[in-house]
């Protein structure tokens, strides 16, 4: 088995940054990702709050970070880690994937998260037939059509603006009486003239072959109403990927996120965690900072 000083599991913004920092320390390192590098970052239509860029898409920034990372660290894409086994020698972990096995002195978990589902009637049935979790991926198909965007956070409002710019007729549905998103985004929604329905939940997604309407429930009156639509875009948060963390005995908080200290160390020696899988602010720049800290911590502990 090939041996490494640091294996980073996940090639999102945090994982790629960890790879950059790890490589510059002179250690032998590997990043493994079951998909293409970038994770959910590839879906971000545009960012206006990443330092150094007034406006940049997630995909463009990922490609820049990937190019920099592979100069410093080996990257294996489309390879899924299935098991991590603790050992008693210098290479404390055996990492088994669907393609190979590796040994490493340390592990950085950058496993990220996936889109949370509504778990409502019709959601699974119409996935790919009008139900989507990625405006960047699927928005092009809905130009000039009616869309319901479900959610009230930053991502939901960013994607609503993106869809509006594509020419879609967007209505945002949010279960609370106010958005959680930044005031700047809320102002942009008003300026764009995007319709908003507050205090409402999606109870059912209906149609024949494709989505044709949604049933909304007023959370104040419990009244049901049907709204015609061609698509339902869902942005209601994320579920952290902690299966490997649980294998290793890593501690989680009550929401299922990994607990770390200020050095990104978990309760398990030589195991670190970064990014959306951790407790904390879900922001690209935060994941990058945590990646730098974790790689430095791993290097110091190896020394």
Short mmCIF file of C-alpha atoms in Angstrom, two decimals:
data_model
loop_
_atom_site.label_atom_id
_atom_site.label_comp_id
_atom_site.label_asym_id
_atom_site.label_seq_id
_atom_site.Cartn_x
_atom_site.Cartn_y
_atom_site.Cartn_z
CA UNK A 1 0.00 0.00 0.00
CA UNK A 2 1.19 3.48 -0.82
CA UNK A 3 1.97 5.52 2.29
CA UNK A 4 1.17 9.19 2.94
CA UNK A 5 1.73 11.68 5.74
CA UNK A 6 -1.71 13.28 5.31
CA UNK A 7 -4.79 11.96 3.54
CA UNK A 8 -7.55 14.51 2.98
CA UNK A 9 -10.98 13.06 2.30
CA UNK A 10 -13.01 15.52 0.25
CA UNK A 11 -11.90 17.98 -2.43
CA UNK A 12 -14.16 20.92 -1.73
CA UNK A 13 -12.73 24.39 -1.02
CA UNK A 14 -11.46 23.29 2.39
CA UNK A 15 -9.92 20.05 1.16
CA UNK A 16 -8.16 21.74 -1.76
CA UNK A 17 -6.77 24.43 0.54
CA UNK A 18 -5.55 21.78 2.97
CA UNK A 19 -3.79 20.12 0.04
CA UNK A 20 -2.05 23.38 -0.91
CA UNK A 21 -0.81 23.97 2.63
CA UNK A 22 0.13 20.34 3.22
CA UNK A 23 2.22 20.19 0.04
CA UNK A 24 4.12 23.36 0.86
CA UNK A 25 5.15 21.82 4.18
CA UNK A 26 7.10 19.11 2.40
CA UNK A 27 4.85 16.22 3.45
CA UNK A 28 3.51 13.52 1.13
CA UNK A 29 -0.23 14.03 0.77
CA UNK A 30 -3.30 12.71 -1.00
CA UNK A 31 -6.77 14.15 -1.55
CA UNK A 32 -9.55 11.67 -2.36
CA UNK A 33 -13.03 12.64 -3.55
CA UNK A 34 -15.86 10.38 -4.67
CA UNK A 35 -16.93 13.02 -7.21
CA UNK A 36 -15.20 15.80 -9.11
CA UNK A 37 -13.31 18.32 -7.02
CA UNK A 38 -15.45 21.14 -5.71
CA UNK A 39 -18.45 19.40 -4.19
CA UNK A 40 -21.41 21.71 -3.70
CA UNK A 41 -19.10 24.61 -4.44
CA UNK A 42 -19.43 23.79 -8.14
CA UNK A 43 -23.12 24.71 -7.94
CA UNK A 44 -22.72 28.26 -6.60
CA UNK A 45 -23.90 30.54 -9.43
CA UNK A 46 -21.97 33.59 -8.26
CA UNK A 47 -20.19 34.88 -5.17
CA UNK A 48 -19.66 38.50 -4.23
CA UNK A 49 -18.08 37.95 -0.81
CA UNK A 50 -14.97 35.88 -1.54
CA UNK A 51 -11.90 38.08 -0.93
CA UNK A 52 -10.12 39.15 -4.09
CA UNK A 53 -13.07 38.67 -6.46
CA UNK A 54 -15.92 41.15 -6.90
CA UNK A 55 -17.93 38.40 -8.59
CA UNK A 56 -16.98 34.83 -9.46
CA UNK A 57 -18.83 31.55 -9.98
CA UNK A 58 -18.15 28.58 -7.76
CA UNK A 59 -17.07 26.47 -10.72
CA UNK A 60 -14.54 29.05 -11.90
CA UNK A 61 -13.04 29.46 -8.44
CA UNK A 62 -12.87 25.69 -7.91
CA UNK A 63 -10.93 25.25 -11.13
CA UNK A 64 -8.42 27.87 -10.01
CA UNK A 65 -8.06 26.22 -6.59
CA UNK A 66 -7.76 22.74 -8.10
CA UNK A 67 -4.98 23.84 -10.46
CA UNK A 68 -3.06 25.28 -7.52
CA UNK A 69 -3.71 22.27 -5.29
CA UNK A 70 -2.46 19.61 -7.73
CA UNK A 71 0.89 21.40 -7.88
CA UNK A 72 1.29 20.60 -4.20
CA UNK A 73 -0.71 17.44 -3.57
CA UNK A 74 -1.91 14.27 -5.32
CA UNK A 75 -5.63 14.41 -6.16
CA UNK A 76 -7.73 11.30 -6.85
CA UNK A 77 -11.19 12.22 -8.14
CA UNK A 78 -14.08 9.79 -8.68
CA UNK A 79 -12.74 7.48 -5.95
CA UNK A 80 -14.92 6.75 -2.92
CA UNK A 81 -13.53 6.09 0.55
CA UNK A 82 -15.47 3.17 1.98
CA UNK A 83 -13.66 2.47 5.24
CA UNK A 84 -10.94 3.86 7.50
CA UNK A 85 -9.26 1.40 9.87
CA UNK A 86 -7.04 2.41 12.79
CA UNK A 87 -3.69 0.63 13.04
CA UNK A 88 -0.96 0.44 15.72
CA UNK A 89 2.07 1.51 13.67
CA UNK A 90 3.45 4.85 12.50
CA UNK A 91 0.91 4.90 9.65
CA UNK A 92 -2.05 4.95 11.99
CA UNK A 93 -4.82 4.65 9.41
CA UNK A 94 -5.63 2.35 6.52
CA UNK A 95 -7.95 4.03 4.03
CA UNK A 96 -9.89 1.63 1.80
CA UNK A 97 -11.59 2.94 -1.34
CA UNK A 98 -13.51 1.39 -4.20
CA UNK A 99 -10.25 1.38 -6.19
CA UNK A 100 -7.33 0.87 -3.80
CA UNK A 101 -6.03 1.03 -0.21
CA UNK A 102 -3.62 3.54 1.33
CA UNK A 103 -1.91 4.17 4.66
CA UNK A 104 -1.57 7.53 6.36
CA UNK A 105 -0.18 9.07 9.54
CA UNK A 106 -3.08 11.55 9.73
CA UNK A 107 -6.58 12.05 8.34
CA UNK A 108 -8.37 15.30 7.49
CA UNK A 109 -12.12 14.86 7.06
CA UNK A 110 -13.46 17.35 4.50
CA UNK A 111 -16.47 15.25 3.58
CA UNK A 112 -18.89 18.16 3.23
CA UNK A 113 -22.65 17.87 3.07
CA UNK A 114 -25.54 17.24 0.68
CA UNK A 115 -28.80 19.01 -0.03
CA UNK A 116 -31.51 18.54 2.58
CA UNK A 117 -34.79 17.29 1.10
CA UNK A 118 -38.30 18.46 1.93
CA UNK A 119 -39.51 14.85 2.25
CA UNK A 120 -42.82 15.94 0.81
CA UNK A 121 -45.25 14.07 -1.46
CA UNK A 122 -44.04 14.00 -5.07
CA UNK A 123 -40.48 15.18 -4.34
CA UNK A 124 -38.77 11.90 -5.20
CA UNK A 125 -41.18 11.12 -8.03
CA UNK A 126 -40.43 14.37 -9.87
CA UNK A 127 -36.70 14.61 -9.18
CA UNK A 128 -35.17 15.48 -12.54
CA UNK A 129 -38.65 16.10 -13.92
CA UNK A 130 -39.09 19.59 -12.51
CA UNK A 131 -37.66 19.13 -9.01
CA UNK A 132 -34.07 20.33 -8.67
CA UNK A 133 -31.54 21.20 -5.96
CA UNK A 134 -29.13 23.07 -8.24
CA UNK A 135 -30.01 26.25 -10.11
CA UNK A 136 -26.63 26.34 -11.84
CA UNK A 137 -27.11 22.79 -13.11
CA UNK A 138 -30.72 22.98 -14.25
CA UNK A 139 -31.73 26.64 -14.43
CA UNK A 140 -31.10 26.92 -18.18
CA UNK A 141 -34.04 24.58 -18.87
CA UNK A 142 -36.47 26.91 -17.10
CA UNK A 143 -35.89 30.18 -18.94
CA UNK A 144 -39.27 31.82 -19.52
CA UNK A 145 -41.07 29.38 -17.22
CA UNK A 146 -42.61 29.52 -13.74
CA UNK A 147 -40.47 28.34 -10.83
CA UNK A 148 -41.03 27.90 -7.10
CA UNK A 149 -37.83 28.39 -5.05
CA UNK A 150 -38.18 26.86 -1.57
CA UNK A 151 -35.99 28.31 1.19
CA UNK A 152 -35.06 31.50 2.99
CA UNK A 153 -31.28 31.43 3.46
CA UNK A 154 -28.45 32.90 1.45
CA UNK A 155 -28.29 30.01 -1.02
CA UNK A 156 -32.02 30.12 -1.76
CA UNK A 157 -32.00 33.85 -2.48
CA UNK A 158 -28.79 33.65 -4.54
CA UNK A 159 -30.28 30.92 -6.69
CA UNK A 160 -33.58 32.79 -7.02
CA UNK A 161 -31.68 35.80 -8.38
CA UNK A 162 -29.71 33.56 -10.75
CA UNK A 163 -32.92 31.99 -12.09
CA UNK A 164 -34.52 35.40 -12.47
CA UNK A 165 -31.52 36.55 -14.52
CA UNK A 166 -32.01 33.53 -16.78
CA UNK A 167 -35.50 34.79 -17.54
CA UNK A 168 -37.50 32.53 -15.24
CA UNK A 169 -40.60 33.76 -13.41
CA UNK A 170 -39.55 33.03 -9.81
CA UNK A 171 -41.62 32.83 -6.63
CA UNK A 172 -39.84 32.21 -3.31
CA UNK A 173 -41.70 30.15 -0.72
CA UNK A 174 -40.42 30.30 2.86
CA UNK A 175 -41.89 28.67 5.95
CA UNK A 176 -41.10 31.55 8.31
CA UNK A 177 -42.29 35.15 8.42
CA UNK A 178 -38.90 36.54 7.42
CA UNK A 179 -35.79 35.43 5.56
CA UNK A 180 -32.60 34.26 7.26
CA UNK A 181 -30.50 35.53 4.35
CA UNK A 182 -28.23 38.57 4.43
CA UNK A 183 -29.98 41.93 4.12
CA UNK A 184 -28.04 42.65 0.93
CA UNK A 185 -29.61 39.62 -0.75
CA UNK A 186 -33.06 40.52 0.55
CA UNK A 187 -32.69 43.98 -0.97
CA UNK A 188 -31.68 42.47 -4.31
CA UNK A 189 -34.77 40.23 -4.24
CA UNK A 190 -37.00 43.28 -3.75
CA UNK A 191 -35.20 45.23 -6.47
CA UNK A 192 -35.56 42.31 -8.89
CA UNK A 193 -39.32 42.19 -8.25
CA UNK A 194 -39.28 38.52 -7.29
CA UNK A 195 -42.56 37.34 -5.79
CA UNK A 196 -42.37 36.06 -2.18
CA UNK A 197 -44.78 33.88 -0.21
CA UNK A 198 -43.93 33.76 3.50
CA UNK A 199 -45.39 31.51 6.21
CA UNK A 200 -45.93 28.67 3.75
CA UNK A 201 -44.70 25.11 3.28
CA UNK A 202 -44.82 22.82 0.25
CA UNK A 203 -47.15 19.95 1.14
CA UNK A 204 -47.23 18.22 -2.25
CA UNK A 205 -45.66 18.43 -5.70
CA UNK A 206 -48.09 17.42 -8.45
CA UNK A 207 -48.09 16.65 -12.15
CA UNK A 208 -48.38 13.97 -14.80
CA UNK A 209 -45.03 13.38 -16.54
CA UNK A 210 -43.52 16.66 -15.28
CA UNK A 211 -44.18 19.07 -12.40
CA UNK A 212 -47.36 21.06 -12.97
CA UNK A 213 -48.25 22.52 -9.57
CA UNK A 214 -47.56 22.59 -5.83
CA UNK A 215 -49.88 22.48 -2.85
CA UNK A 216 -48.90 25.11 -0.29
CA UNK A 217 -49.97 25.18 3.33
CA UNK A 218 -50.32 28.48 5.18
CA UNK A 219 -48.48 27.91 8.48
CA UNK A 220 -50.68 30.47 10.26
CA UNK A 221 -54.16 29.45 9.05
CA UNK A 222 -53.39 25.86 7.88
CA UNK A 223 -55.23 26.72 4.66
CA UNK A 224 -54.18 24.77 1.55
CA UNK A 225 -53.85 26.33 -1.90
CA UNK A 226 -52.63 25.08 -5.28
CA UNK A 227 -50.13 27.06 -7.34
CA UNK A 228 -49.26 26.16 -10.96
CA UNK A 229 -45.52 25.90 -11.65
CA UNK A 230 -43.12 24.25 -14.07
CA UNK A 231 -40.38 23.63 -11.55
CA UNK A 232 -39.53 23.40 -7.87
CA UNK A 233 -36.01 24.34 -6.77
CA UNK A 234 -35.24 23.32 -3.19
CA UNK A 235 -32.65 25.05 -0.99
CA UNK A 236 -33.47 24.31 2.65
CA UNK A 237 -30.08 23.50 4.14
CA UNK A 238 -27.64 20.63 4.14
CA UNK A 239 -27.01 17.25 5.76
CA UNK A 240 -23.39 16.69 6.92
CA UNK A 241 -21.61 13.56 5.65
CA UNK A 242 -20.34 11.96 8.85
CA UNK A 243 -20.34 8.22 8.04
CA UNK A 244 -16.53 7.99 8.09
CA UNK A 245 -16.33 10.16 11.21
CA UNK A 246 -18.65 7.76 13.01
CA UNK A 247 -16.46 4.80 11.96
CA UNK A 248 -13.51 6.47 13.68
CA UNK A 249 -15.44 7.39 16.83
CA UNK A 250 -15.34 11.13 16.16
CA UNK A 251 -17.65 13.19 18.40
CA UNK A 252 -20.63 14.98 16.85
CA UNK A 253 -22.92 17.69 18.21
CA UNK A 254 -26.70 17.39 18.50
CA UNK A 255 -27.18 18.44 14.86
CA UNK A 256 -24.83 15.73 13.58
CA UNK A 257 -21.86 17.99 12.80
CA UNK A 258 -18.27 17.19 13.80
CA UNK A 259 -16.89 18.92 16.90
CA UNK A 260 -13.35 20.32 16.64
CA UNK A 261 -11.06 22.57 18.66
CA UNK A 262 -9.44 25.77 17.34
CA UNK A 263 -6.76 23.67 15.62
CA UNK A 264 -9.44 21.63 13.77
CA UNK A 265 -8.59 18.58 15.88
CA UNK A 266 -11.34 16.10 16.70
CA UNK A 267 -11.48 13.97 19.84
CA UNK A 268 -9.61 11.22 17.95
CA UNK A 269 -5.83 11.71 17.82
CA UNK A 270 -4.43 12.58 14.37
CA UNK A 271 -7.93 13.07 12.92
CA UNK A 272 -8.96 16.61 11.89
CA UNK A 273 -12.13 17.97 10.30
CA UNK A 274 -12.91 21.04 8.19
CA UNK A 275 -15.68 22.70 6.21
CA UNK A 276 -19.42 22.09 6.09
CA UNK A 277 -19.18 18.78 7.95
CA UNK A 278 -18.11 20.73 11.06
CA UNK A 279 -19.97 22.90 13.55
CA UNK A 280 -19.76 26.53 12.43
CA UNK A 281 -20.47 29.04 9.68
CA UNK A 282 -21.10 27.42 6.30
CA UNK A 283 -19.05 29.72 4.11
CA UNK A 284 -16.43 29.04 1.44
CA UNK A 285 -13.83 31.33 3.03
CA UNK A 286 -14.30 29.63 6.41
CA UNK A 287 -13.69 26.18 4.93
CA UNK A 288 -10.50 27.45 3.28
CA UNK A 289 -9.25 28.89 6.56
CA UNK A 290 -10.01 25.66 8.37
CA UNK A 291 -8.16 23.72 5.67
CA UNK A 292 -5.04 25.79 6.24
CA UNK A 293 -5.28 25.30 10.01
CA UNK A 294 -5.87 21.52 9.79
CA UNK A 295 -2.96 20.92 7.42
CA UNK A 296 -0.65 22.94 9.68
CA UNK A 297 -1.90 21.10 12.79
CA UNK A 298 -1.37 17.72 11.12
CA UNK A 299 2.19 18.69 10.12
CA UNK A 300 3.04 19.85 13.63
CA UNK A 301 1.63 16.68 15.18
CA UNK A 302 3.61 14.49 12.76
CA UNK A 303 6.77 16.37 13.70
#
